Amino acid sequence: MTAKRRIKAKATKIKPKRAKNLSPGTVAYTGKKSTTVTELDIIDYSKEHYHRYRTNNIEEAFNYEDSTNITWINVNGLSNADDIIKLGTHFELHPLIQEDIVSTYQRPKIDEYDDYLFIVFKMLHYDNDRLNYEHISMIMGKDYVLTFQEAEGDVFSDLRERLEHDKGRIRGVGADYLMFAILDAVVDNYFTVIEYLSNKVELLEDKLFDKKEDPDIAEEIQQLKKEILKIRKAVVPLREVVNRLEKIDYTIIEERTNKYIRDLYDHIIQVNESVEIYREMIWSLMDMYMTTISNKMNEVMKVLTIMASIFIPLTFLAGIYGMNFDHMPELHLRYGYYYIWGLMILVFLGLLWYFKRKKWI
Amino acid sequence: MTAKRRIKAKATKIKPKRAKNLSPGTVAYTGKKSTTVTELDIIDYSKEHYHRYRTNNIEEAFNYEDSTNITWINVNGLSNADDIIKLGTHFELHPLIQEDIVSTYQRPKIDEYDDYLFIVFKMLHYDNDRLNYEHISMIMGKDYVLTFQEAEGDVFSDLRERLEHDKGRIRGVGADYLMFAILDAVVDNYFTVIEYLSNKVELLEDKLFDKKEDPDIAEEIQQLKKEILKIRKAVVPLREVVNRLEKIDYTIIEERTNKYIRDLYDHIIQVNESVEIYREMIWSLMDMYMTTISNKMNEVMKVLTIMASIFIPLTFLAGIYGMNFDHMPELHLRYGYYYIWGLMILVFLGLLWYFKRKKWI
Amino acid sequence: MTAKRRIKAKATKIKPKRAKNLSPGTVAYTGKKSTTVTELDIIDYSKEHYHRYRTNNIEEAFNYEDSTNITWINVNGLSNADDIIKLGTHFELHPLIQEDIVSTYQRPKIDEYDDYLFIVFKMLHYDNDRLNYEHISMIMGKDYVLTFQEAEGDVFSDLRERLEHDKGRIRGVGADYLMFAILDAVVDNYFTVIEYLSNKVELLEDKLFDKKEDPDIAEEIQQLKKEILKIRKAVVPLREVVNRLEKIDYTIIEERTNKYIRDLYDHIIQVNESVEIYREMIWSLMDMYMTTISNKMNEVMKVLTIMASIFIPLTFLAGIYGMNFDHMPELHLRYGYYYIWGLMILVFLGLLWYFKRKKWI
Amino acid sequence: MTAKRRIKAKATKIKPKRAKNLSPGTVAYTGKKSTTVTELDIIDYSKEHYHRYRTNNIEEAFNYEDSTNITWINVNGLSNADDIIKLGTHFELHPLIQEDIVSTYQRPKIDEYDDYLFIVFKMLHYDNDRLNYEHISMIMGKDYVLTFQEAEGDVFSDLRERLEHDKGRIRGVGADYLMFAILDAVVDNYFTVIEYLSNKVELLEDKLFDKKEDPDIAEEIQQLKKEILKIRKAVVPLREVVNRLEKIDYTIIEERTNKYIRDLYDHIIQVNESVEIYREMIWSLMDMYMTTISNKMNEVMKVLTIMASIFIPLTFLAGIYGMNFDHMPELHLRYGYYYIWGLMILVFLGLLWYFKRKKWI
Amino acid sequence: MTAKRRIKAKATKIKPKRAKNLSPGTVAYTGKKSTTVTELDIIDYSKEHYHRYRTNNIEEAFNYEDSTNITWINVNGLSNADDIIKLGTHFELHPLIQEDIVSTYQRPKIDEYDDYLFIVFKMLHYDNDRLNYEHISMIMGKDYVLTFQEAEGDVFSDLRERLEHDKGRIRGVGADYLMFAILDAVVDNYFTVIEYLSNKVELLEDKLFDKKEDPDIAEEIQQLKKEILKIRKAVVPLREVVNRLEKIDYTIIEERTNKYIRDLYDHIIQVNESVEIYREMIWSLMDMYMTTISNKMNEVMKVLTIMASIFIPLTFLAGIYGMNFDHMPELHLRYGYYYIWGLMILVFLGLLWYFKRKKWI
């Protein structure tokens, strides 16, 4: 019951949703997380300086953008179209970008504009054994990075800590490195998601090998299939995105960042390979399950065959001497009853030996 | 019965139909919708001006074409070859184009001519749980767009409303944007079709998980396979069409429209991915179904095995004491009958415990 | 029995046959249709002029070739090597071409020579429910077209009629258009073959859905697999041939014919797609069949289980009161017999209700 | 038993064997055919001249090489490394070539050196129903061809005859044509191998359709799978080899030979296609076999169900009147015994009719 | 039990592990082999000179590097980050390289830097029937090669011996040849691993053909699937690495080494092909297993059917004459009892004959 509802809830995510029949460029949120408030989480930093600021007032973000520091404006909540449009207008974002930011169905992609790069990707996380899918858009300009999330809660906490405590090289370099670091955090997170999935696969395998009765295994396998398909839907296009990012000739991206992007590309390929391997393994689980069912049926059949093959002939023997013919000499033998018991025991042992030789028992 | 007829009706659509052995370039309608009347639905518009006009008189269309406004002539009904030829002659359409307009079997394609672009695509819609396939051709010239449909009824009502009420940017831009908007409406509609299909898949999954008896499931899965193959047949070539449209260097298509076409390409790729995912899922439904059948058989076998394994030995015991030997001491015991009942109950409980331990009950 | 022989007869066609270990370039017919006579069917035409002539004398063909008209020489029968060599020598055909003309195993291909194009393709037709494969070679020179068939009977009758009665544009244009028209007739015919195949697939599907006993279904599916593989073997390479024909820069092919060749390419792609779709569907028929068998077994098992589960316990009850113990108080009850009948009916109804609840009956 | 050993013997061939951990370029024979003697079969020819000579003395070969005629030195036996090195040193073969000549595991390949071409390929033949794999290397220089085989016995007897009796064009042309003729003989032989395989497939199909009991069918199918994989392993890389041979710009290969190589390429593609088709068909045999097993089980189940369903209820009826109740009025009826026989016959016929209606009998 | 634990232990290796959320370029060992000591095995050689030296002191390595000889520094143990960083700093390795050296999850890759090449690959070996995976990194500079392994024990012993005893050409050539020789040893080792795997596949096949009861076969097949997937994960990317190595235009790699790299590429392709073949065969084992189960069930069913079909009718006959009707004439026949025995034997023989004819016994 609950399993079914869970599946439905997830299945809906695979369906491509789109605000229907709106004029292209219309900004209409298509997701389900209705945090009506748009919250901004602004981090303004340079090598010497670090400042974090949270607000619900869009205009406050504009001050930061003009500073010479690098500014990372993270927007939580996409349901308030006005706010998105206000931000979009200030940063001179093309209407189609504004549409993509709120269209949670949008697949990962990269678009180059004159003054900024626009990247769409998906954040995955298992929440209460459910695979969640969050739509994130990122705009990288000369000295700022904008990120848009559906709701609060993300995989960037480590990154923020590194920024705050000036760990690694991040504070000393430009917005392009910040962009890389954000993508890197997302891809790192994919490894976590796959590890979680791999545990689920192994658990299911153990269940199958244990040969316990569990009619829900087919359902669970189907569920895993859906999850791996969803992960793939996020990972495969991101690979193209990073590949293109590597090849882009873009003044904002400094030479030294390229090495890191190449490294990121290695990682996303690796995620990809793991996804493909788990896909194959999940698909082959179904075959495994099929053999398990057949093995069980074999066992059931054997019990039936042994019981029936032993007792049906014996019952026949008993039936013979239950007949009421006037002339049945055996009935009047002194030890007839014991002879027949002996015969029955012989038949019984003979059949046991037969089944033993066949290795059925 | 009805299911079978339904399948046949649909299957015929997969078959490539062609007016046989006609001279290439012959205009002969190959579809089934015989609206003998050709109806024109003409929309003539500019930023300031909007006029919609319906007529059965082909010649009236020619007036509109000469105006400086953008003219969209939508032709409903392809069965009257003369009308198509008349229009074709006026707009100087190549004979092969005229043939393609009425050849409903024609797969989606794009052809570049000197003065116009010719695009063929398919409109899909579920009608009474049947997937329908409508052949649409479009010709886009400098300031006009011609569309040809098999019958009235389409997915362009929102687009017409936007035109009428001057929503979005459509009234202010050229025929190339109108072409884009028409394709966009068609692709948007594909999302709806896939959503419908996804609901059917989920319903079938639920049926499978419910383990209810339903011998028609195989038929329904086969049906879904055919539908997804049909959708794919419409979507895959359209992807190539849009891809080529994006790369065409054509003076009629303005620079700013290109961004929208790229966006359209994103959407059609997305439809494609969804189609592939549903394809995989529908194919794996068959495996699911197979395991369901086997599970059911297992259950049936268990009932049989338990009933037979318990009562056959008991019947044997009863048979023993139904024998008519002269000397059967147990028969004359005071409590023999009760002893045997005790033994039977012991055997019964022993077997119950055995099956319980095997988790069969 | 007949089915098996039929299959073997067909299977031999898939096998690549080749006149073994002959020197390359040796002209040796490898087919089975031994019309010892080589017959020529010559059509000589221009816009004003049309003449058709049949002869068994090879030399007569040479007169026609020198005329300024377009000449189509159709050769029926490939078993007389001398005739082929005579023709080949006159038209200066390379020895390898002569070999290919009579090597019926040769896959579709196109070879460019200085003065002519050489195209090999297959004509398919269902004859008495058997898929036949005919090897056709075509040579297109400046003002002549040679075609070589294994036997009389082809798909060009409509084309000949169009030539005779000057329908369409064919009489007014060159040999390149004739070449196109021949290929077009062959591809059109593929549509017919696929339609026939599609009917066979649907018939088989109906059989499967009807759940009738039919042990030959596996055989028929295997047969369909072979046929689709044969069709594919003819269609896939022809697609490459037409694609290359479209790209060839060849003075004999006029600019205006190119549009038609592109159209032909569209058609052959369409045939291809249909072949792939039917291939997938035929393959999935096997799965369907498997579920049908399992469903039937389920049904058989249920009947057994119900019968056995109801009557084995009842027999046990009867067996109890068939025992011969001296002291069995129930036997002496006034209404004991009726009580036991009552108990039996109760057990019977209880089990019926149980199976009803399980939806087995 | 024997089948298993056969399989193992063959399976070992699929395993990539390599003389382990030797310095690259070490000449060490890895095959199993230990003809310790290296035998040379030298054919020296020109248009006018033909001389064949067999020897075990490597040095004698060197005389022939210096003549102006074309020399084909065929080396039988690879186990004597010294001989190979001696030959290799004389013909200035790179150490890696010498290693490849004796490494029977080496996959088909082509290497271009300054003065000669080095081609590795496989000769296949069925020997006593076992597919054999022979490693052949060929070196083609300006006026000589060297071939190295593991043992005597090959597919070149026709070629040698053509050389001896000056059939076709072979004696008049260069070493490049000889190289082509050797490859052509090998590829022609592949057709024979595939024909043999196709016969095995058909035999197996007939066995399956005959529905006879044969528990070894799975083993035979597995065996066929291995054979087709082995054939594929020889054919697929050879296709690349011939493709590259066609494109090589090499002075030793004359213009006119190119046409023949292109023809050879056509043939190897054809072999390839046949291999793929048989692969698909062999794979689908397993499905066929599965349905055959299930059909048989269905039949077994039906017999059981019919027997049990008919006689269990009848036995119950008999059991009823075997009870010993004091008051059982039917027992005392005059025709009670006949009535009960009548009832039993009715039940029997009713069940027969039921099974007939279900088409089980 | 143990099997399950074994699988888990291995499965964890497929999972992409990564030190989570560290700043990119952080050096943190992710493997499991915690040899806290980093051991260096230094081989310094030229044509005339050979010296091998083992130490735990990183600094000692620096002396060797400055010599004019070729120096191979093999580092065993990656868990001490400080040591790796010390080495990395001395050899001026990019932080990302240092990260990759200790990140055992890193897939095979090649990175070109100005002064050195960086190659990552995997060493595979079966240890106690478990497939082990060791991460190896290699840096090749002008006159030195660095290799990093997780623990002692490798496949380079033959190579070291060749170095020590000056076998082959290795001592006379540069660091590029050493790099090749190391890769060659690794690829050679893949052949050994595949041979081991092939033996496991054959053993499993024999088990399947023997038709013995073995419920663990599914588990073993699943295990083989995982192993082949792991091998593939090591082999496929290495193929790309060697391919790129072949094409690199790098002054350190001398012309003559290129031939050897091409040869290496041939070998890695061969490994690849074998992996694909075994993959197909392992996958088809599952089908084999399925048919084996079904065949066994068939056999069980037959025994049941034969026993039940023979003895149920006989029991019915006995039941008839166990009835207590007052008037049963047969009971009073002189030889009634013998007649009934005769009838029973007839029925018995008739059914035996029936089953014999069906070839069930």
Tab-separated table of C-alpha atoms in Angstrom, chain E residues 64-171:
chain	number	residue	atom	x	y	z
E	64	TYR	CA	68.955	9.042	-7.480
E	65	GLU	CA	66.761	11.253	-9.504
E	66	ASP	CA	69.609	13.638	-10.244
E	67	SER	CA	71.870	10.956	-11.715
E	68	THR	CA	72.142	10.590	-15.508
E	69	ASN	CA	70.904	7.015	-15.272
E	70	ILE	CA	67.277	5.970	-15.634
E	71	THR	CA	65.671	5.790	-12.189
E	72	TRP	CA	62.566	3.802	-11.349
E	73	ILE	CA	61.188	4.720	-7.948
E	74	ASN	CA	58.418	2.394	-6.865
E	75	VAL	CA	56.467	3.650	-3.834
E	76	ASN	CA	54.609	1.032	-1.784
E	77	GLY	CA	51.935	2.313	0.577
E	78	LEU	CA	49.778	5.373	0.057
E	79	SER	CA	48.370	5.951	3.504
E	80	ASN	CA	51.032	8.379	4.697
E	81	ALA	CA	49.953	11.605	3.066
E	82	ASP	CA	53.024	13.527	4.237
E	83	ASP	CA	55.380	11.235	2.363
E	84	ILE	CA	53.371	11.536	-0.828
E	85	ILE	CA	53.327	15.317	-0.509
E	86	LYS	CA	57.085	15.381	0.129
E	87	LEU	CA	57.705	13.349	-3.013
E	88	GLY	CA	55.165	15.347	-4.941
E	89	THR	CA	56.803	18.610	-3.949
E	90	HIS	CA	60.240	17.409	-4.954
E	91	PHE	CA	59.097	16.198	-8.353
E	92	GLU	CA	56.867	19.270	-8.724
E	93	LEU	CA	53.674	17.281	-9.129
E	94	HIS	CA	50.424	19.252	-9.467
E	95	PRO	CA	48.182	19.039	-6.344
E	96	LEU	CA	45.509	17.244	-8.386
E	97	ILE	CA	48.045	14.533	-9.309
E	98	GLN	CA	48.917	14.092	-5.662
E	99	GLU	CA	45.201	13.736	-4.925
E	100	ASP	CA	44.785	11.170	-7.717
E	101	ILE	CA	47.755	9.098	-6.487
E	102	VAL	CA	46.062	8.404	-3.173
E	103	SER	CA	42.483	8.316	-4.474
E	104	THR	CA	42.196	4.611	-5.116
E	105	TYR	CA	38.790	5.090	-6.710
E	106	GLN	CA	40.304	7.061	-9.627
E	107	ARG	CA	39.584	5.434	-12.997
E	108	PRO	CA	42.453	4.788	-15.461
E	109	LYS	CA	43.483	7.969	-17.238
E	110	ILE	CA	46.397	9.774	-18.807
E	111	ASP	CA	47.275	13.420	-18.184
E	112	GLU	CA	49.948	15.293	-20.054
E	113	TYR	CA	51.940	17.856	-18.148
E	114	ASP	CA	54.809	19.914	-19.460
E	115	ASP	CA	57.589	17.814	-17.985
E	116	TYR	CA	56.008	14.465	-17.382
E	117	LEU	CA	53.172	12.137	-18.244
E	118	PHE	CA	50.792	10.989	-15.520
E	119	ILE	CA	49.080	7.619	-16.007
E	120	VAL	CA	46.636	5.902	-13.662
E	121	PHE	CA	45.718	2.248	-14.096
E	122	LYS	CA	44.574	-0.804	-12.152
E	123	MET	CA	46.421	-3.990	-11.340
E	124	LEU	CA	44.102	-7.003	-11.081
E	125	HIS	CA	44.829	-10.313	-9.450
E	126	TYR	CA	42.879	-13.227	-8.062
E	127	ASP	CA	43.824	-13.828	-4.486
E	128	ASN	CA	42.197	-16.781	-2.765
E	129	ASP	CA	39.429	-16.799	-5.419
E	130	ARG	CA	38.767	-13.122	-4.764
E	131	LEU	CA	39.385	-10.602	-7.492
E	132	ASN	CA	41.578	-7.837	-6.141
E	133	TYR	CA	41.921	-4.432	-7.547
E	134	GLU	CA	45.036	-2.364	-6.924
E	135	HIS	CA	45.316	1.288	-7.823
E	136	ILE	CA	48.616	2.222	-9.477
E	137	SER	CA	49.789	5.651	-10.596
E	138	MET	CA	52.815	6.251	-12.775
E	139	ILE	CA	54.742	9.404	-13.554
E	140	MET	CA	57.158	9.299	-16.450
E	141	GLY	CA	59.679	12.133	-16.713
E	142	LYS	CA	62.777	12.583	-18.844
E	143	ASP	CA	64.938	10.042	-17.038
E	144	TYR	CA	62.817	8.704	-14.240
E	145	VAL	CA	59.640	6.736	-13.702
E	146	LEU	CA	57.663	6.922	-10.467
E	147	THR	CA	55.098	4.259	-9.625
E	148	PHE	CA	52.789	4.315	-6.636
E	149	GLN	CA	51.127	1.167	-5.317
E	150	GLU	CA	48.782	0.594	-2.394
E	151	ALA	CA	50.832	-2.262	-0.976
E	152	GLU	CA	53.792	-4.436	-1.757
E	153	GLY	CA	53.429	-7.310	-4.179
E	154	ASP	CA	52.991	-6.707	-7.872
E	155	VAL	CA	53.314	-8.152	-11.355
E	156	PHE	CA	56.653	-6.549	-12.098
E	157	SER	CA	59.002	-9.258	-10.851
E	158	ASP	CA	59.802	-10.483	-14.360
E	159	LEU	CA	60.420	-6.941	-15.457
E	160	ARG	CA	62.832	-6.373	-12.550
E	161	GLU	CA	64.648	-9.553	-13.421
E	162	ARG	CA	64.995	-8.441	-17.029
E	163	LEU	CA	66.382	-5.156	-15.734
E	164	GLU	CA	68.804	-6.827	-13.365
E	165	HIS	CA	70.130	-9.373	-15.825
E	166	ASP	CA	70.013	-7.063	-18.812
E	167	LYS	CA	67.651	-9.281	-20.833
E	168	GLY	CA	66.166	-7.887	-24.026
E	169	ARG	CA	66.673	-4.248	-24.974
E	170	ILE	CA	65.385	-2.628	-21.787
E	171	ARG	CA	68.682	-1.506	-20.195
